[in-house]
XYZ file of N, CA and C in Angstrom:
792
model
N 0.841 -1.195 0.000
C 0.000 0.000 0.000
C 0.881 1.253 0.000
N 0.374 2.012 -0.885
C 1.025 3.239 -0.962
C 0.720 4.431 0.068
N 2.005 4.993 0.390
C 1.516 5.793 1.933
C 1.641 7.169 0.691
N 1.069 8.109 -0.059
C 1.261 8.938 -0.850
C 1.259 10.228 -0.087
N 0.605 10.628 0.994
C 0.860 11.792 1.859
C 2.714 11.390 2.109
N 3.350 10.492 2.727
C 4.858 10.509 2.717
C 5.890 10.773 1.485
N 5.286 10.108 0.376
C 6.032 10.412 -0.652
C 5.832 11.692 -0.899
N 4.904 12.291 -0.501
C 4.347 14.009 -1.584
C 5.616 14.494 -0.515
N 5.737 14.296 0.730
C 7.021 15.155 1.311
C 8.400 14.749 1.096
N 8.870 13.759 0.439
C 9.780 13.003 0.599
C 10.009 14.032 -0.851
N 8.826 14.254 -1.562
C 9.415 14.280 -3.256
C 9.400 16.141 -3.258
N 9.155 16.468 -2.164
C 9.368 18.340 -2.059
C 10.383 18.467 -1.283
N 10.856 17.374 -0.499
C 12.256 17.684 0.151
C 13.095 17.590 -0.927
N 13.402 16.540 -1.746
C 14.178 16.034 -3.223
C 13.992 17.451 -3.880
N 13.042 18.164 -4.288
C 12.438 19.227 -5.207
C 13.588 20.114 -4.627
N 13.066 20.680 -3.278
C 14.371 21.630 -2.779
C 15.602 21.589 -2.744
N 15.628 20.478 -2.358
C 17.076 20.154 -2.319
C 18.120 20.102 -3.913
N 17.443 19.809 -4.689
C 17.591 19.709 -5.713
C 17.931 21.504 -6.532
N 17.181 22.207 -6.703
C 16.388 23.516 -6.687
C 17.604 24.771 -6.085
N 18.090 23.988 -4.779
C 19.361 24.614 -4.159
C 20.486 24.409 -5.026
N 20.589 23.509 -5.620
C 22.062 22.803 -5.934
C 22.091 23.460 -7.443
N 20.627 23.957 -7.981
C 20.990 24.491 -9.248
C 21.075 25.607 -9.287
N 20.434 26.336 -8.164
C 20.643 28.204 -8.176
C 21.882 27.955 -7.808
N 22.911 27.487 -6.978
C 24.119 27.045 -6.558
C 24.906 27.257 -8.362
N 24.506 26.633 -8.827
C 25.294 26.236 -10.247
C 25.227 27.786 -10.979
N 24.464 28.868 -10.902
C 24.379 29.722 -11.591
C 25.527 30.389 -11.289
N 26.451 30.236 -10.079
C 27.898 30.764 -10.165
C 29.290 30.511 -10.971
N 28.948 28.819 -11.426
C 29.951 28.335 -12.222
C 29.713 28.185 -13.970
N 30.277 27.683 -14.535
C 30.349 27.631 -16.088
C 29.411 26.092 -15.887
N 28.860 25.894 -17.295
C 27.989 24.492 -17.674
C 28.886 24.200 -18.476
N 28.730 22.988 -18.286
C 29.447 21.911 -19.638
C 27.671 21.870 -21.141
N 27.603 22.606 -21.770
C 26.776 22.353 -22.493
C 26.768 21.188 -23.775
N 26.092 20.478 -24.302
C 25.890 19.688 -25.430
C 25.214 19.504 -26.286
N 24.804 19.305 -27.399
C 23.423 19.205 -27.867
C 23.036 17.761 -28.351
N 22.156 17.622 -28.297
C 21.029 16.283 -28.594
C 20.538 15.857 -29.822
N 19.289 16.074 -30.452
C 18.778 15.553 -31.475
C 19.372 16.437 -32.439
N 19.461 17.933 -32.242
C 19.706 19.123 -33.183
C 20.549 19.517 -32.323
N 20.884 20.855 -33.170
C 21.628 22.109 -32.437
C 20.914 22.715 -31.705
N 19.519 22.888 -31.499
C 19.183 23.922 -30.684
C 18.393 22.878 -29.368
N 18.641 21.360 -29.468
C 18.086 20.192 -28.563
C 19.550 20.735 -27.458
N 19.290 21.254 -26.160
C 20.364 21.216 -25.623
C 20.378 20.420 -24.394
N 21.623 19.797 -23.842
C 21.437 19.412 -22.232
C 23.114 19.916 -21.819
N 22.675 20.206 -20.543
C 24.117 20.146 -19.976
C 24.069 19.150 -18.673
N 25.238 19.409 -18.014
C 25.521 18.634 -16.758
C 24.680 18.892 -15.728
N 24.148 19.594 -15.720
C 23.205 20.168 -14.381
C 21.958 19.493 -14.783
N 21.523 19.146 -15.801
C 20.143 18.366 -16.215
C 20.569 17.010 -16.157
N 21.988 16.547 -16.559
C 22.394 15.066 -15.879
C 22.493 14.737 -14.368
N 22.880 15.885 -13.908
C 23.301 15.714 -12.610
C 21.975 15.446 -11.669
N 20.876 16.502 -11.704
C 20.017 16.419 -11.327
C 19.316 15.162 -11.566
N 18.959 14.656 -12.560
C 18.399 13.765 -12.753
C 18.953 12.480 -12.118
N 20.074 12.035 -12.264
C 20.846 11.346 -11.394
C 20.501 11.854 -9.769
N 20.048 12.685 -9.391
C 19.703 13.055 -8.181
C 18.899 12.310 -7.373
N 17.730 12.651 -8.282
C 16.511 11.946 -8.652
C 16.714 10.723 -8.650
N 16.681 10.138 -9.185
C 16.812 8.525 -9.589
C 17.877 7.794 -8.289
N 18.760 8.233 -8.083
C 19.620 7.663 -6.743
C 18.533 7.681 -5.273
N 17.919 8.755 -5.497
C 16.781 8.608 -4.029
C 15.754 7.870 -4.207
N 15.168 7.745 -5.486
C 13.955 6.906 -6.039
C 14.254 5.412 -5.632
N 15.322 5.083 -6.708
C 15.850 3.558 -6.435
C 15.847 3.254 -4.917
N 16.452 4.140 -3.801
C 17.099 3.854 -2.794
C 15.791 3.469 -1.778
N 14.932 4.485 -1.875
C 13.498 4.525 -0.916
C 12.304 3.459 -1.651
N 11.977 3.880 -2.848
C 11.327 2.973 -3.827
C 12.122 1.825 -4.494
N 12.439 1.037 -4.167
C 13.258 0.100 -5.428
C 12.377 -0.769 -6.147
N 11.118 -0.770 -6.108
C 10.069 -1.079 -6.840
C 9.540 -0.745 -8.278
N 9.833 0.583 -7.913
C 9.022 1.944 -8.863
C 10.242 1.891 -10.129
N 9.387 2.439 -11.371
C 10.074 2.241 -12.938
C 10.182 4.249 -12.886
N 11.142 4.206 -13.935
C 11.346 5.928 -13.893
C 11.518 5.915 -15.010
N 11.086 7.226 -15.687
C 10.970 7.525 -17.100
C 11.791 8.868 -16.993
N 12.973 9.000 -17.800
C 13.170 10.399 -17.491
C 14.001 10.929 -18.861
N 14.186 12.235 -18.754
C 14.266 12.718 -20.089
C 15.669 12.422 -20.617
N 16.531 12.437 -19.502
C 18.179 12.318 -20.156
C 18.326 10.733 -19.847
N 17.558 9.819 -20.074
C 17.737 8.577 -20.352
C 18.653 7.581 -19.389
N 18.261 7.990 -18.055
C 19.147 7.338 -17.182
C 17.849 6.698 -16.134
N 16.712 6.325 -16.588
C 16.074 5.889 -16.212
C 15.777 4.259 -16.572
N 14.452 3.863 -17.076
C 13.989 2.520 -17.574
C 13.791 3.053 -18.739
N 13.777 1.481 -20.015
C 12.820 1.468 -20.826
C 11.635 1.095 -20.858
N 11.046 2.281 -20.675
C 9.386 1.361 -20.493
C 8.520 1.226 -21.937
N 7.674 0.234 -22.106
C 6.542 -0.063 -22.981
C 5.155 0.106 -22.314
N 4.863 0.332 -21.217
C 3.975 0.978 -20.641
C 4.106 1.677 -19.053
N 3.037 2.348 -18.886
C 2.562 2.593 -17.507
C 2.282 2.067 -16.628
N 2.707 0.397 -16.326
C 2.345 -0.582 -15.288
C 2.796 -0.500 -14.432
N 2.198 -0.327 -12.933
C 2.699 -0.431 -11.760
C 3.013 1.409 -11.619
N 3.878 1.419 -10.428
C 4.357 3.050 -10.457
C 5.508 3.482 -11.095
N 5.280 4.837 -11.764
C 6.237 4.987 -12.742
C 6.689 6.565 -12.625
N 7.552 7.431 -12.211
C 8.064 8.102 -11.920
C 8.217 8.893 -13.600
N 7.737 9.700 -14.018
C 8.371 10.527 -14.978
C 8.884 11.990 -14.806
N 10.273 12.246 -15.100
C 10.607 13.369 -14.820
C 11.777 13.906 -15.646
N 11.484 15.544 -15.465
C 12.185 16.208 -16.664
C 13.399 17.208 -15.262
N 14.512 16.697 -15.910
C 15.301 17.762 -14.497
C 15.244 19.281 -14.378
N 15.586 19.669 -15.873
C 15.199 20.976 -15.945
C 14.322 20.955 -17.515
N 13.359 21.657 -17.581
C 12.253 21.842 -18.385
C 12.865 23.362 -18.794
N 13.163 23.371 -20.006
C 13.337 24.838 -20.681
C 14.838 24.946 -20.600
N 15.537 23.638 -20.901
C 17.115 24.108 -20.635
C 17.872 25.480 -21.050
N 17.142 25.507 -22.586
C 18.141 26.578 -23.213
C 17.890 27.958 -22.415
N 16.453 28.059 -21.731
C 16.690 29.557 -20.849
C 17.090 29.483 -19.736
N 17.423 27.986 -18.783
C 18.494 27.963 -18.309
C 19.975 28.098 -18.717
N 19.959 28.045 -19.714
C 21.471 28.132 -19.828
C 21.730 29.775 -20.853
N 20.536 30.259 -21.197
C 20.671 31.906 -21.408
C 20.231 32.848 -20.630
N 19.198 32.770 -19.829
C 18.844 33.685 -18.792
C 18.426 33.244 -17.351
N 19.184 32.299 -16.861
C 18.781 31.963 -15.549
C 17.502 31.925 -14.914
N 16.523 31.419 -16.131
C 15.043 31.500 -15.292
C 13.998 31.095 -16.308
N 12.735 31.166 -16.106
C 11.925 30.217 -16.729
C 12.316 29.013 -17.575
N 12.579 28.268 -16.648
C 12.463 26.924 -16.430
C 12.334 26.102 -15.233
N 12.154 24.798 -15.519
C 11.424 24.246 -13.986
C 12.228 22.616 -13.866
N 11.868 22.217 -13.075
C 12.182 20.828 -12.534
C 10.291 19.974 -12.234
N 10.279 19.096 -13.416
C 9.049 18.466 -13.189
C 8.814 16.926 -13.326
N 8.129 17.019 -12.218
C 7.911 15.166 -11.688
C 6.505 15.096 -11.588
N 6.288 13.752 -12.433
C 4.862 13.197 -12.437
C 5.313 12.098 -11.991
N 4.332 11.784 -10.802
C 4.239 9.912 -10.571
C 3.113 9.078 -10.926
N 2.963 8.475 -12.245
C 1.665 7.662 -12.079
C 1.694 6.267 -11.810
N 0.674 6.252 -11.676
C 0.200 4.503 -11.175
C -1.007 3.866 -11.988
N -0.450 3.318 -12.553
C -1.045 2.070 -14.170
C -1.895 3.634 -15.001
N -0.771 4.291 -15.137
C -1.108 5.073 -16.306
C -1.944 6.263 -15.897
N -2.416 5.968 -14.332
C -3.156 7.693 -13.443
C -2.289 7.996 -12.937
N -2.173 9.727 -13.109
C -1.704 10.196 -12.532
C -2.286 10.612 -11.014
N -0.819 10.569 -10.102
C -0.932 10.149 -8.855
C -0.822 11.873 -7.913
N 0.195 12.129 -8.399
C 1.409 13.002 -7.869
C 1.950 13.789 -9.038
N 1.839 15.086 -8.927
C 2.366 16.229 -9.513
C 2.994 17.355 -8.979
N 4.140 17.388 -9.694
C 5.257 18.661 -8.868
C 5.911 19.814 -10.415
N 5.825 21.184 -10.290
C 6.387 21.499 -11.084
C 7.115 22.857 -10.550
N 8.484 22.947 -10.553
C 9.365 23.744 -9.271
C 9.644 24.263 -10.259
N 9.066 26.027 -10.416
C 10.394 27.296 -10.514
C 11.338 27.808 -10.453
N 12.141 27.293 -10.842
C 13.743 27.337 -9.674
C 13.862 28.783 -9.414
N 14.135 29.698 -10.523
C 14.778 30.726 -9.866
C 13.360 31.848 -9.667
N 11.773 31.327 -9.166
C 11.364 32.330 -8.743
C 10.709 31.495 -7.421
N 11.441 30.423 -6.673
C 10.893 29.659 -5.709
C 9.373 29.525 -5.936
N 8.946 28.525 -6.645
C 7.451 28.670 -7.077
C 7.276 27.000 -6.639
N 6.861 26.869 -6.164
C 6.241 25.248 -6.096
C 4.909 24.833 -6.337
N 4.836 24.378 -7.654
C 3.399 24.016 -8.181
C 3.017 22.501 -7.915
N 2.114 22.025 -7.533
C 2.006 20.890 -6.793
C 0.507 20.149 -7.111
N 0.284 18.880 -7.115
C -1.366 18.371 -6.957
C -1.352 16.852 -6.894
N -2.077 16.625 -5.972
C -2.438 14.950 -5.832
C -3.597 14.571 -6.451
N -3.548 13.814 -6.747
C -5.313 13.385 -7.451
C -6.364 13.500 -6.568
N -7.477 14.233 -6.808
C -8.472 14.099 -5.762
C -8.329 15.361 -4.715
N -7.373 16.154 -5.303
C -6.983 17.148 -3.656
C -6.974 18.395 -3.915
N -6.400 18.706 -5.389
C -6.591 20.243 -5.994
C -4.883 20.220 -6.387
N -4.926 21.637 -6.999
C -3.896 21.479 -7.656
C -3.385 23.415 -6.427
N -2.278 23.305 -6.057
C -1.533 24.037 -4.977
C -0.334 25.059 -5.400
N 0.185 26.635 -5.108
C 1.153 26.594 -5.317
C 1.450 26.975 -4.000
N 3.005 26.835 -3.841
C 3.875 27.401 -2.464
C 2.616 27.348 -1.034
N 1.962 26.554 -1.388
C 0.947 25.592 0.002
C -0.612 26.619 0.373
N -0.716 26.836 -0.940
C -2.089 27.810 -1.217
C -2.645 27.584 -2.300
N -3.970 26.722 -2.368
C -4.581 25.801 -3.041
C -5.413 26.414 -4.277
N -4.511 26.623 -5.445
C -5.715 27.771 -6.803
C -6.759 27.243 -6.814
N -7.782 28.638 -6.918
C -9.252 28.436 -7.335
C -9.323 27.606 -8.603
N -10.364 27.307 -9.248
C -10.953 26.231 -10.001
C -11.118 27.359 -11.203
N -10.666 27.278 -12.411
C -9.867 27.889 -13.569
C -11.418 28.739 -13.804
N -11.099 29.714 -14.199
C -12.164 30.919 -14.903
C -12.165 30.681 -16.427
N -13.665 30.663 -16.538
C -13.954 30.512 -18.101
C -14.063 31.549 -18.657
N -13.287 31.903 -19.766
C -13.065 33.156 -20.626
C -13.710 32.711 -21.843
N -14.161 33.851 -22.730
C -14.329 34.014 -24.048
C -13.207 33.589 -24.594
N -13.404 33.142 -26.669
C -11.883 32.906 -27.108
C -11.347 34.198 -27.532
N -12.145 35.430 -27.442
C -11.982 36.705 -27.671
C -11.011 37.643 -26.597
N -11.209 36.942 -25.079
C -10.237 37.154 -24.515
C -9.077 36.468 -23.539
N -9.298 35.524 -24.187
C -8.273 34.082 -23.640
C -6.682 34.975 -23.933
N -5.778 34.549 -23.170
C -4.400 34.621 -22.853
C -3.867 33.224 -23.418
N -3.502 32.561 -24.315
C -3.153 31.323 -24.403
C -2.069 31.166 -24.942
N -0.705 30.283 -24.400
C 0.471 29.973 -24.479
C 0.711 28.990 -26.216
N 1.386 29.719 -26.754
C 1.725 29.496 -28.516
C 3.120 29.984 -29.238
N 4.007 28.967 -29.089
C 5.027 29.538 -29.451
C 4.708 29.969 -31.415
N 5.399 31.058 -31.861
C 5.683 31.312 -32.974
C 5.817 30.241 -34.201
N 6.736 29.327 -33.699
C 7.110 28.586 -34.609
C 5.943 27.593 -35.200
N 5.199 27.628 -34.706
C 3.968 26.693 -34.968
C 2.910 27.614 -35.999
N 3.328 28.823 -35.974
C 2.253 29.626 -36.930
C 3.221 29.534 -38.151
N 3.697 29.094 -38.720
C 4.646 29.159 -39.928
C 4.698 27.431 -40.206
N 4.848 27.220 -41.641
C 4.706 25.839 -42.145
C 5.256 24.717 -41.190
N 3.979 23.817 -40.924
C 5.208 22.647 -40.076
C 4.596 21.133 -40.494
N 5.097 20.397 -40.158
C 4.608 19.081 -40.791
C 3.990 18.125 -39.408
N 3.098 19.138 -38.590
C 2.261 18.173 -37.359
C 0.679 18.911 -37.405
N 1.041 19.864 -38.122
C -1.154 20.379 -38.036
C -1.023 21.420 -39.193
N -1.766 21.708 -39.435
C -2.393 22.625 -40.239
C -1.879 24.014 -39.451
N -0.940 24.938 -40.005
C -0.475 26.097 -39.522
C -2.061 27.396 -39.604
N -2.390 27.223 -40.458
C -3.932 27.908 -41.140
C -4.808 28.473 -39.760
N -4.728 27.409 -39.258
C -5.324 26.954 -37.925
C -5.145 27.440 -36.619
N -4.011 27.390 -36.777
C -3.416 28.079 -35.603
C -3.386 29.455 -35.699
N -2.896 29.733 -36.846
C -2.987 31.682 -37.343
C -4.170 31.966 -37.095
N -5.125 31.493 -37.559
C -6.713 31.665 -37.150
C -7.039 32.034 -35.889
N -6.621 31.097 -34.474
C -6.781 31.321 -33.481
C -6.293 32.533 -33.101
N -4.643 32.527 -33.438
C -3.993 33.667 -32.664
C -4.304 35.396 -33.001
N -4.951 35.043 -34.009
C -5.636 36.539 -34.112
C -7.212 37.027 -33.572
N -7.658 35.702 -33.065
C -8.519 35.603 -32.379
C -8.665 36.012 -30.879
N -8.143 35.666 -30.125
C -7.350 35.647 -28.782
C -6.900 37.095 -28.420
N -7.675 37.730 -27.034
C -6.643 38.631 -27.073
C -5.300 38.440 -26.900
N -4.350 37.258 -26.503
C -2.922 37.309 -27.107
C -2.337 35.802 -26.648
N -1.111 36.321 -27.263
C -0.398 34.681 -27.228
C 1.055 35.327 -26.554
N 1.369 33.659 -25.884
C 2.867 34.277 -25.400
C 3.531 33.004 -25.563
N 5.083 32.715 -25.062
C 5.386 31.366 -25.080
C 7.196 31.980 -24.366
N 6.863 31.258 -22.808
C 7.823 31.357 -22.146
C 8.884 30.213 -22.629
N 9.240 29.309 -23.092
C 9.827 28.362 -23.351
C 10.182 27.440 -22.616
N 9.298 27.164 -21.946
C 8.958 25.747 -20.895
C 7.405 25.358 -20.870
N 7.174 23.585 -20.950
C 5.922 23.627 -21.248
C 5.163 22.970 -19.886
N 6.376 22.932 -18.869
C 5.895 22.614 -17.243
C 5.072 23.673 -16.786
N 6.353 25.022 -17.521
C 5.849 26.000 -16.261
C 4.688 27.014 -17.176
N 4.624 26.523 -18.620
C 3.235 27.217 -19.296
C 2.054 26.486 -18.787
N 1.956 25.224 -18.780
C 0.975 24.251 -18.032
C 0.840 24.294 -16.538
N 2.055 24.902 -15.576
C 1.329 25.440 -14.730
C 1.134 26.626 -14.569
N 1.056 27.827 -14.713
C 0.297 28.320 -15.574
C -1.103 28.768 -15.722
N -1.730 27.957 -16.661
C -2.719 27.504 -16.869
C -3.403 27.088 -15.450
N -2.941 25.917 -15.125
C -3.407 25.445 -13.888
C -3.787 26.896 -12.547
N -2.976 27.771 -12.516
C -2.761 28.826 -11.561
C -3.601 30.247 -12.353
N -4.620 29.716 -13.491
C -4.994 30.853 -13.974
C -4.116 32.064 -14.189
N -2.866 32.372 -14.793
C -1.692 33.042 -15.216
C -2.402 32.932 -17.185
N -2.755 31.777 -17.649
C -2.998 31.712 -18.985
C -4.229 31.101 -19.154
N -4.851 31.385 -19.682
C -5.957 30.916 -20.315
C -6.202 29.330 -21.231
N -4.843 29.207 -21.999
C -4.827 27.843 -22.552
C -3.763 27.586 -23.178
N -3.286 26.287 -23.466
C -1.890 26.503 -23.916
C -1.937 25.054 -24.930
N -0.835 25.239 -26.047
C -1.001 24.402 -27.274
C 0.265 24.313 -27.864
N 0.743 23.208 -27.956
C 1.955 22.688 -28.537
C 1.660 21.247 -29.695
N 2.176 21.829 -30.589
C 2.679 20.403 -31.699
C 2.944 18.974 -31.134
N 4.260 19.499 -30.353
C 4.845 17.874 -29.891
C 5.855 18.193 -28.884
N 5.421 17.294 -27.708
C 5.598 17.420 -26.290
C 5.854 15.530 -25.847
N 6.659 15.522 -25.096
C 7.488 14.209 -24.478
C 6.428 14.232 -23.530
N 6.761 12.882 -22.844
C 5.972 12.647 -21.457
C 6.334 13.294 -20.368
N 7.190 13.413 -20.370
C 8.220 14.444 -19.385
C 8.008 15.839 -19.082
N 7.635 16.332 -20.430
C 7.170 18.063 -20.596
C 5.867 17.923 -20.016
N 4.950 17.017 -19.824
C 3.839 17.547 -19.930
C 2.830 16.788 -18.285
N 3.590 15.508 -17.773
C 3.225 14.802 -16.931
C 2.839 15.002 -15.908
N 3.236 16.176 -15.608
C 3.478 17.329 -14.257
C 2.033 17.687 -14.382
N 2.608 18.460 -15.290
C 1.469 19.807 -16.096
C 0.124 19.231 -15.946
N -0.072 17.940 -16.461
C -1.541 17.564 -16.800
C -2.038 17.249 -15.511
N -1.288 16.734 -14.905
C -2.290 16.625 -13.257
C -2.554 17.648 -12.663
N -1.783 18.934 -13.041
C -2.138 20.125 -12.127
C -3.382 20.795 -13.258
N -3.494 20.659 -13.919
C -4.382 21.392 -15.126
C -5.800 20.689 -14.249
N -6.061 19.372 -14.664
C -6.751 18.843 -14.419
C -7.834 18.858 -12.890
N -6.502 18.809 -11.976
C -6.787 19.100 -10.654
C -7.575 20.398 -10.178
N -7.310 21.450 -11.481
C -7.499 23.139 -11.020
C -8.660 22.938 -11.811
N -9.324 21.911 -12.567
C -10.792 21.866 -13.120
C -10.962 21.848 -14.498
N -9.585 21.711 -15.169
C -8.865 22.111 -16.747
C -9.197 20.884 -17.143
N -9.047 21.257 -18.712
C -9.313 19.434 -19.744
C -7.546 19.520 -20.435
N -7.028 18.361 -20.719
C -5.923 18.058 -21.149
C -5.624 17.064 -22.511
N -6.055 17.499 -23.592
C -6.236 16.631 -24.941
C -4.978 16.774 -25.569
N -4.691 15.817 -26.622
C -3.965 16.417 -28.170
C -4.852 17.384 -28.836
N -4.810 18.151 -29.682
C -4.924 19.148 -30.587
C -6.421 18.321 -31.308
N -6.155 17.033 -31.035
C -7.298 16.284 -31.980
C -8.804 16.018 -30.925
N -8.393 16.529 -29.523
C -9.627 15.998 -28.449
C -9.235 15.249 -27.834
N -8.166 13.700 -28.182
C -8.297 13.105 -27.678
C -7.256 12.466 -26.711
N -7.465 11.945 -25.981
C -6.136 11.603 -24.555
C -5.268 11.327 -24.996
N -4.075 11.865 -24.104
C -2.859 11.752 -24.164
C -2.018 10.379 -23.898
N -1.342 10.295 -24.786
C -0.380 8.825 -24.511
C 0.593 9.246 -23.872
N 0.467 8.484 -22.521
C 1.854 8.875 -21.723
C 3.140 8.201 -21.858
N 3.201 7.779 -22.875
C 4.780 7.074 -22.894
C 4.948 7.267 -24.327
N 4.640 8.348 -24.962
C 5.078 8.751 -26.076
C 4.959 10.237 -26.672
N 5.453 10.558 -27.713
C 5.236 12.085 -28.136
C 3.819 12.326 -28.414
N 3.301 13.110 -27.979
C 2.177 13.957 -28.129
C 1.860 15.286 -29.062
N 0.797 16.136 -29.557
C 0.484 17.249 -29.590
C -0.282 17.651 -27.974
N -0.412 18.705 -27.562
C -0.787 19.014 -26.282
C -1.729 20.128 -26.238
N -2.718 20.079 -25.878
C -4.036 21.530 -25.973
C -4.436 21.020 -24.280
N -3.997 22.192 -23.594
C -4.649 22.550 -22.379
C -5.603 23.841 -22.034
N -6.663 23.506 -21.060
C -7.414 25.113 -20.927
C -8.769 24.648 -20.116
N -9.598 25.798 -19.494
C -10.586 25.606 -19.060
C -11.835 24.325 -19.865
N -12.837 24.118 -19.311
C -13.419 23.128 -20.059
C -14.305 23.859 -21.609
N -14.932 24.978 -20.982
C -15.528 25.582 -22.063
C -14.705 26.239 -22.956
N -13.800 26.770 -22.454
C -12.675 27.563 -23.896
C -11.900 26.108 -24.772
N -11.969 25.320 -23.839
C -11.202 24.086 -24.701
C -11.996 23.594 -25.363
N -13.491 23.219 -25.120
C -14.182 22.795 -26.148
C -14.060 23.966 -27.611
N -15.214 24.869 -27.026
C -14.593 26.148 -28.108
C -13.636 26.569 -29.656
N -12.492 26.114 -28.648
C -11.472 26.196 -29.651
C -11.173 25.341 -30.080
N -11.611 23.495 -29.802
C -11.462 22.283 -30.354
C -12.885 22.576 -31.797
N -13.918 22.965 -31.269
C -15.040 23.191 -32.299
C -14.520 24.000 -33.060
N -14.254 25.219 -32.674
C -14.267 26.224 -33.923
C -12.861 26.554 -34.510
N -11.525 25.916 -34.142
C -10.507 25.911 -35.006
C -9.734 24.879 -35.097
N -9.776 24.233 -34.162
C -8.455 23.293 -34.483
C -9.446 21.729 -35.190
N -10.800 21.597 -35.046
C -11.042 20.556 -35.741
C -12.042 20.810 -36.977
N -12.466 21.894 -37.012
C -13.207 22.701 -38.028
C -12.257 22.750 -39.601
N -12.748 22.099 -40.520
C -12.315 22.120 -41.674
C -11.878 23.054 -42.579
């Protein structure tokens, strides 16, 4: 039996502790690298951390499977049993250009529900938090239940690059919306745009293609604050694979599922 009130403290002591060791790092140089592309970046502080992670997991849990972004976790083929997914730092490259917006985010689910959600601010001490069933929390003050806006004056998170030709949706579509909306923004993290959302800061937020990692956090706190959490197409998210991602209140998400993104 799972004692989940112990783990939720066990996994905000890890959060801090963690959280310390990287504002700590903003004094020294990064070893930077890149990944799939040139602009896919990781450095040592997203290895390190994560290795953080995973050394306390194994040690307390040696049960539990971990999914994590710099690949020092399991290979999993599903969500069976408990499964730890986590991104060390979410938004590396504005960690490693402006010391801030980005986050440290941990989802724990269990046979594919999410259980446990954490999504840490580092450099504005923000702790976004939610258990299933309990509400979704920041810094230990529980957000109201998301406000339904018009799509006329929704705030909704859209990076640029998605309004210009791409080969995952119809760009048409998206231009449509964003002139719709009184506006769009896109901090370059999709933890801390999804929480966010969750904390009523944005109105709704929409990405192409998002890991399990970017978004695992995010969706339990969305959800928790009274939010719907689809692909771009309506329909649920696969957690152990790449996604498109549309988060937002229930009525603006229908809304904008009817009148642009599935509208012909």
């Amino acid at each position: 039996m799972v004692n989940w009130t112990e783990m939720d403290q066990r996994i905000k002591t890890w959060i801090m502790e963690a959280g310390s060791s990287i504002r700590e790092s903003f004094k020294h140089s990064l070893s930077i690298h890149t990944k799939s592309n040139p602009n896919d970046l990781v450095t040592n502080i997203d290895k390190e951390t994560e290795r953080f992670f995973i050394a306390n997991i194994r040690k307390v849990y040696p049960g539990h499977r971990i999914l994590g972004e710099e690949g020092q976790g399991d290979d999993l083929a599903s969500l069976k049993g408990i499964v730890w997914i986590i991104d060390p730092i979410d938004g590396t490259t504005n960690f490693i250009h402006q010391q801030r917006h980005f986050a440290i985010s941990i989802g724990v689910y269990e046979n594919g529900v999410g259980r446990l959600g954490y999504i840490y601010d580092v450099a504005h001490d923000e702790l976004y938090y939610a258990e299933r069933g309990k509400g979704a929390y920041m810094n230990g003050v529980r957000l109201p239940s998301l406000t339904e806006v018009s799509v006329e004056k929704a705030l909704i998170a859209l990076n640029a690059t998605w309004l210009v030709k791409n080969r995952y949706f119809d760009e048409r579509k998206l231009v449509n919306l964003a002139v719709q909306v009184r506006g769009t923004r896109s901090y370059g993290s999709a933890a801390l745009e999804l929480a966010y959302v969750a904390a009523g800061r944005l109105d709704g937020y929409l990405s192409m293609r998002l890991s399990p990692w970017d978004f695992a956090a995010g969706k339990l706190l969305v959800e928790e604050a009274g939010g719907c959490v689809t692909n771009l197409f309506g329909e649920d998210l696969n957690m152990i694979k790449i996604n498109s991602v549309f988060a937002g209140a229930p009525i603006l998400h229908g809304r904008i599922l009817d009148e642009f993104l599935l509208k012909d």
